[in-house]
Amino acid sequence: MTIAAKTLTSLKRFSTCEIADALLKLGQRPWGGYIPDIDLYSPEYCKGDTRIIGPAFTVKMVEKSDTTSPTPTEHFADAAIPGSVMIVSAPPNVKNAVWGGLMSARAKAKGVQGVVIDGRVRDLNEHRNMQFPVFAKSHSILPQNAFVRPSEMQVPVTLSTGPVVVHPGDIIIADVDGVICVPINMVDDVIQNCEKYVAIDDQCMEAIVNGHGVKETFAKYRGT
């Protein structure tokens, strides 16, 4: 299943916080698609107006000692789909990076929107000089190939930071507030929900800025 560009543009209007609120209202539990403990590292660390959105292109890493898991015939950066957001899942507790500057150079050349790493990144200044969006759990100075290897691409990946399974083609949105995964069959409902409740929150903000109390404002506009 693919999604129209205009639909992605419509969804991109909303922050990850607003999308998480919508998913929770729509019953997506336990955390509304939120992928916790992953921060923006490039173009800047945890600041700026970077926001990426696109279908997930998943990459599963395994420890180098794993000789039984599959081995891809193509490098994952070469296989990346233009317009996608790459999701790289590393084995838990490894201290090496699974993404570096060369990977960002190739991904950017292929038209990838950015990368979300369930693991560590290195070569921070290289990504920043390229202005390539990188979100990661942490950073490292150690290389990938001494410790882990790519195994599978475009398979469901269960992320180590929380109970979220990302399927290929799910819509990933990432900004300074965090990263969220929207199941592709929920995108239209999320947009409708965001439009409704963001308009309400805009009214609340205006009222509070103009001196009204939170309790009375929520009662008037939110009905709570």
Coordinates of C-alpha atoms in Angstrom, one line a residue:
M1 CA 0.0 0.0 0.0
T2 CA 1.4 3.4 -1.0
I3 CA 0.3 6.8 0.2
A4 CA -0.3 10.0 -1.9
A5 CA 2.2 12.8 -1.7
K6 CA -0.5 15.3 -0.9
T7 CA -1.5 13.1 2.1
L8 CA 2.0 13.2 3.4
T9 CA 2.1 17.0 3.0
S10 CA -1.2 17.2 4.9
L11 CA 0.2 15.1 7.8
K12 CA 3.5 17.0 7.9
R13 CA 1.6 20.1 9.0
F14 CA 1.3 18.6 12.5
S15 CA 4.0 18.1 15.1
T16 CA 4.8 14.7 16.5
C17 CA 3.1 15.7 19.8
E18 CA -0.1 16.5 17.9
I19 CA 0.1 13.2 16.0
A20 CA 0.7 11.2 19.2
D21 CA -2.4 12.8 20.8
A22 CA -4.4 11.8 17.7
L23 CA -3.2 8.2 17.8
L24 CA -4.0 7.9 21.5
K25 CA -7.5 9.2 20.9
L26 CA -7.9 6.7 18.1
G27 CA -6.9 3.8 20.5
Q28 CA -3.3 3.2 19.4
R29 CA -1.8 1.9 22.6
P30 CA 0.2 1.8 24.7
W31 CA 2.1 4.9 23.6
G32 CA 0.4 6.2 20.5
G33 CA 3.1 5.1 18.1
Y34 CA 5.8 7.0 20.0
I35 CA 9.3 5.7 19.6
P36 CA 11.0 6.9 22.9
D37 CA 14.6 7.8 23.8
I38 CA 15.6 8.8 20.2
D39 CA 16.8 12.4 19.7
L40 CA 17.7 14.7 16.8
Y41 CA 21.5 14.7 16.3
S42 CA 21.7 16.4 12.9
P43 CA 21.4 19.0 11.4
E44 CA 21.5 20.3 15.0
Y45 CA 21.3 18.5 18.4
C46 CA 17.8 18.8 19.8
K47 CA 16.9 22.1 18.3
G48 CA 15.7 23.7 15.1
D49 CA 12.7 23.2 12.9
T50 CA 13.8 19.9 11.1
R51 CA 10.8 17.7 10.4
I52 CA 10.9 14.6 8.2
I53 CA 8.1 12.4 7.0
G54 CA 8.0 9.4 4.8
P55 CA 7.3 5.7 4.5
A56 CA 9.6 3.5 6.6
F57 CA 12.5 1.6 4.9
T58 CA 13.6 -0.8 7.6
V59 CA 17.0 -2.3 8.1
K60 CA 17.7 -4.9 10.8
M61 CA 21.2 -5.4 12.1
V62 CA 22.5 -8.4 14.0
E63 CA 25.7 -9.1 15.9
K64 CA 28.7 -9.9 13.7
S65 CA 29.0 -13.3 15.4
D66 CA 25.5 -14.3 14.1
T67 CA 26.2 -16.6 11.2
T68 CA 22.6 -18.0 10.9
S69 CA 20.6 -14.8 10.1
P70 CA 20.2 -13.8 6.5
T71 CA 22.8 -11.7 4.6
P72 CA 21.5 -9.1 2.1
T73 CA 22.9 -9.1 -1.4
E74 CA 22.8 -5.3 -1.6
H75 CA 24.1 -2.6 0.7
F76 CA 21.2 -1.1 2.7
A77 CA 22.2 2.4 1.8
D78 CA 22.1 1.5 -1.9
A79 CA 18.8 -0.2 -1.5
A80 CA 17.1 2.7 0.1
I81 CA 13.9 4.0 -1.6
P82 CA 13.8 7.7 -2.5
G83 CA 11.4 9.7 -0.3
S84 CA 11.6 7.1 2.5
V85 CA 12.8 7.5 6.1
M86 CA 15.3 4.8 7.0
I87 CA 14.8 2.9 10.2
V88 CA 17.9 1.1 11.4
S89 CA 17.5 -1.4 14.2
A90 CA 20.6 -2.4 16.1
P91 CA 21.0 -5.2 18.6
P92 CA 20.4 -4.0 22.1
N93 CA 23.4 -2.9 24.3
V94 CA 26.0 -2.7 21.5
K95 CA 28.3 0.3 21.9
N96 CA 29.3 0.8 18.3
A97 CA 27.6 3.1 15.7
V98 CA 25.5 1.6 13.0
W99 CA 25.4 4.7 10.8
G100 CA 28.2 7.1 9.7
G101 CA 28.9 9.9 7.4
L102 CA 29.3 7.8 4.3
M103 CA 25.9 6.3 4.8
S104 CA 24.3 9.8 5.1
A105 CA 26.1 10.8 1.9
R106 CA 24.6 7.9 0.0
A107 CA 21.2 8.2 1.5
K108 CA 21.0 11.9 0.7
A109 CA 22.1 11.3 -2.9
K110 CA 19.3 8.8 -3.2
G111 CA 16.7 11.3 -1.9
V112 CA 16.1 9.7 1.5
Q113 CA 14.3 12.1 3.9
G114 CA 16.5 11.1 6.9
V115 CA 17.4 8.2 9.2
V116 CA 16.0 7.0 12.6
I117 CA 18.5 4.8 14.4
D118 CA 17.6 2.4 17.1
G119 CA 21.2 2.5 18.1
R120 CA 24.2 4.8 17.8
V121 CA 25.5 7.2 15.2
R122 CA 29.1 8.5 14.5
D123 CA 30.7 11.2 12.4
L124 CA 28.4 13.9 13.8
N125 CA 30.0 16.8 12.0
E126 CA 29.8 15.1 8.6
H127 CA 26.0 14.7 8.9
R128 CA 25.6 18.2 10.1
N129 CA 27.8 19.6 7.3
M130 CA 25.5 17.8 4.8
Q131 CA 22.4 19.0 6.7
F132 CA 21.1 15.5 6.7
P133 CA 18.5 14.6 9.3
V134 CA 19.7 12.0 11.8
F135 CA 17.8 10.8 14.8
A136 CA 19.5 8.3 17.1
K137 CA 19.5 6.8 20.6
S138 CA 23.1 7.9 21.2
H139 CA 26.5 8.4 19.5
S140 CA 29.7 6.5 19.4
I141 CA 33.2 6.5 17.9
L142 CA 33.2 2.8 17.1
P143 CA 32.5 1.5 13.5
Q144 CA 29.7 -0.8 12.5
N145 CA 31.5 -3.6 10.7
A146 CA 33.7 -4.6 13.7
F147 CA 30.7 -5.5 15.8
V148 CA 27.4 -5.9 13.8
R149 CA 26.3 -6.5 10.3
P150 CA 23.2 -5.8 8.2
S151 CA 20.9 -8.8 8.0
E152 CA 17.4 -8.0 6.6
M153 CA 15.7 -5.1 4.8
Q154 CA 12.1 -4.2 4.5
V155 CA 11.0 -6.5 7.3
P156 CA 9.0 -5.6 10.5
V157 CA 11.4 -4.4 13.2
T158 CA 10.7 -4.3 16.9
L159 CA 12.5 -1.4 18.4
S160 CA 14.4 -1.7 21.7
T161 CA 13.2 1.5 23.2
G162 CA 9.6 0.6 23.5
P163 CA 6.7 -1.7 22.3
V164 CA 6.6 -0.4 18.8
V165 CA 6.9 -2.6 15.7
V166 CA 7.6 -0.6 12.5
H167 CA 6.4 -2.2 9.3
P168 CA 7.8 -1.3 5.9
G169 CA 5.7 1.5 4.5
D170 CA 4.4 2.8 7.9
I171 CA 4.7 6.5 8.0
I172 CA 7.5 7.9 10.2
I173 CA 7.4 11.5 11.4
A174 CA 10.4 12.9 13.3
D175 CA 11.1 16.4 14.7
V176 CA 12.8 18.0 17.6
D177 CA 10.1 16.7 20.0
G178 CA 10.6 13.0 19.0
V179 CA 9.8 10.2 16.6
I180 CA 6.4 8.6 15.9
C181 CA 5.2 5.7 13.7
V182 CA 1.8 6.0 12.1
P183 CA 0.4 2.7 10.7
I184 CA -0.4 3.4 7.1
N185 CA -4.1 2.4 7.4
M186 CA -4.6 5.1 10.1
V187 CA -3.1 8.1 8.3
D188 CA -6.4 9.6 7.1
D189 CA -8.0 9.2 10.5
V190 CA -5.0 10.8 12.2
I191 CA -5.2 13.8 9.8
Q192 CA -8.9 14.4 10.5
N193 CA -8.3 14.1 14.3
C194 CA -5.4 16.5 14.2
E195 CA -7.3 19.0 12.3
K196 CA -10.1 19.0 14.8
Y197 CA -8.1 19.0 18.0
V198 CA -5.3 21.3 16.9
A199 CA -8.0 23.9 16.0
I200 CA -9.4 23.5 19.6
D201 CA -5.9 23.9 21.1
D202 CA -5.3 27.0 19.0
Q203 CA -8.4 28.5 20.6
C204 CA -7.2 27.5 24.1
M205 CA -3.8 29.1 23.5
E206 CA -5.3 32.4 22.4
A207 CA -7.6 32.5 25.4
I208 CA -4.8 31.6 27.9
V209 CA -2.4 34.2 26.3
N210 CA -5.2 36.8 26.8
G211 CA -5.4 36.1 30.5
H212 CA -8.1 33.4 30.9
G213 CA -7.5 30.6 33.3
V214 CA -6.6 27.1 32.2
K215 CA -9.6 25.5 33.9
E216 CA -12.2 27.8 32.4
T217 CA -10.5 27.7 29.0
F218 CA -10.5 23.9 28.9
A219 CA -14.1 23.8 30.1
K220 CA -15.1 26.1 27.3
Y221 CA -13.2 24.7 24.4
R222 CA -12.3 21.1 25.4
G223 CA -15.4 20.4 27.4
T224 CA -13.2 19.1 30.3

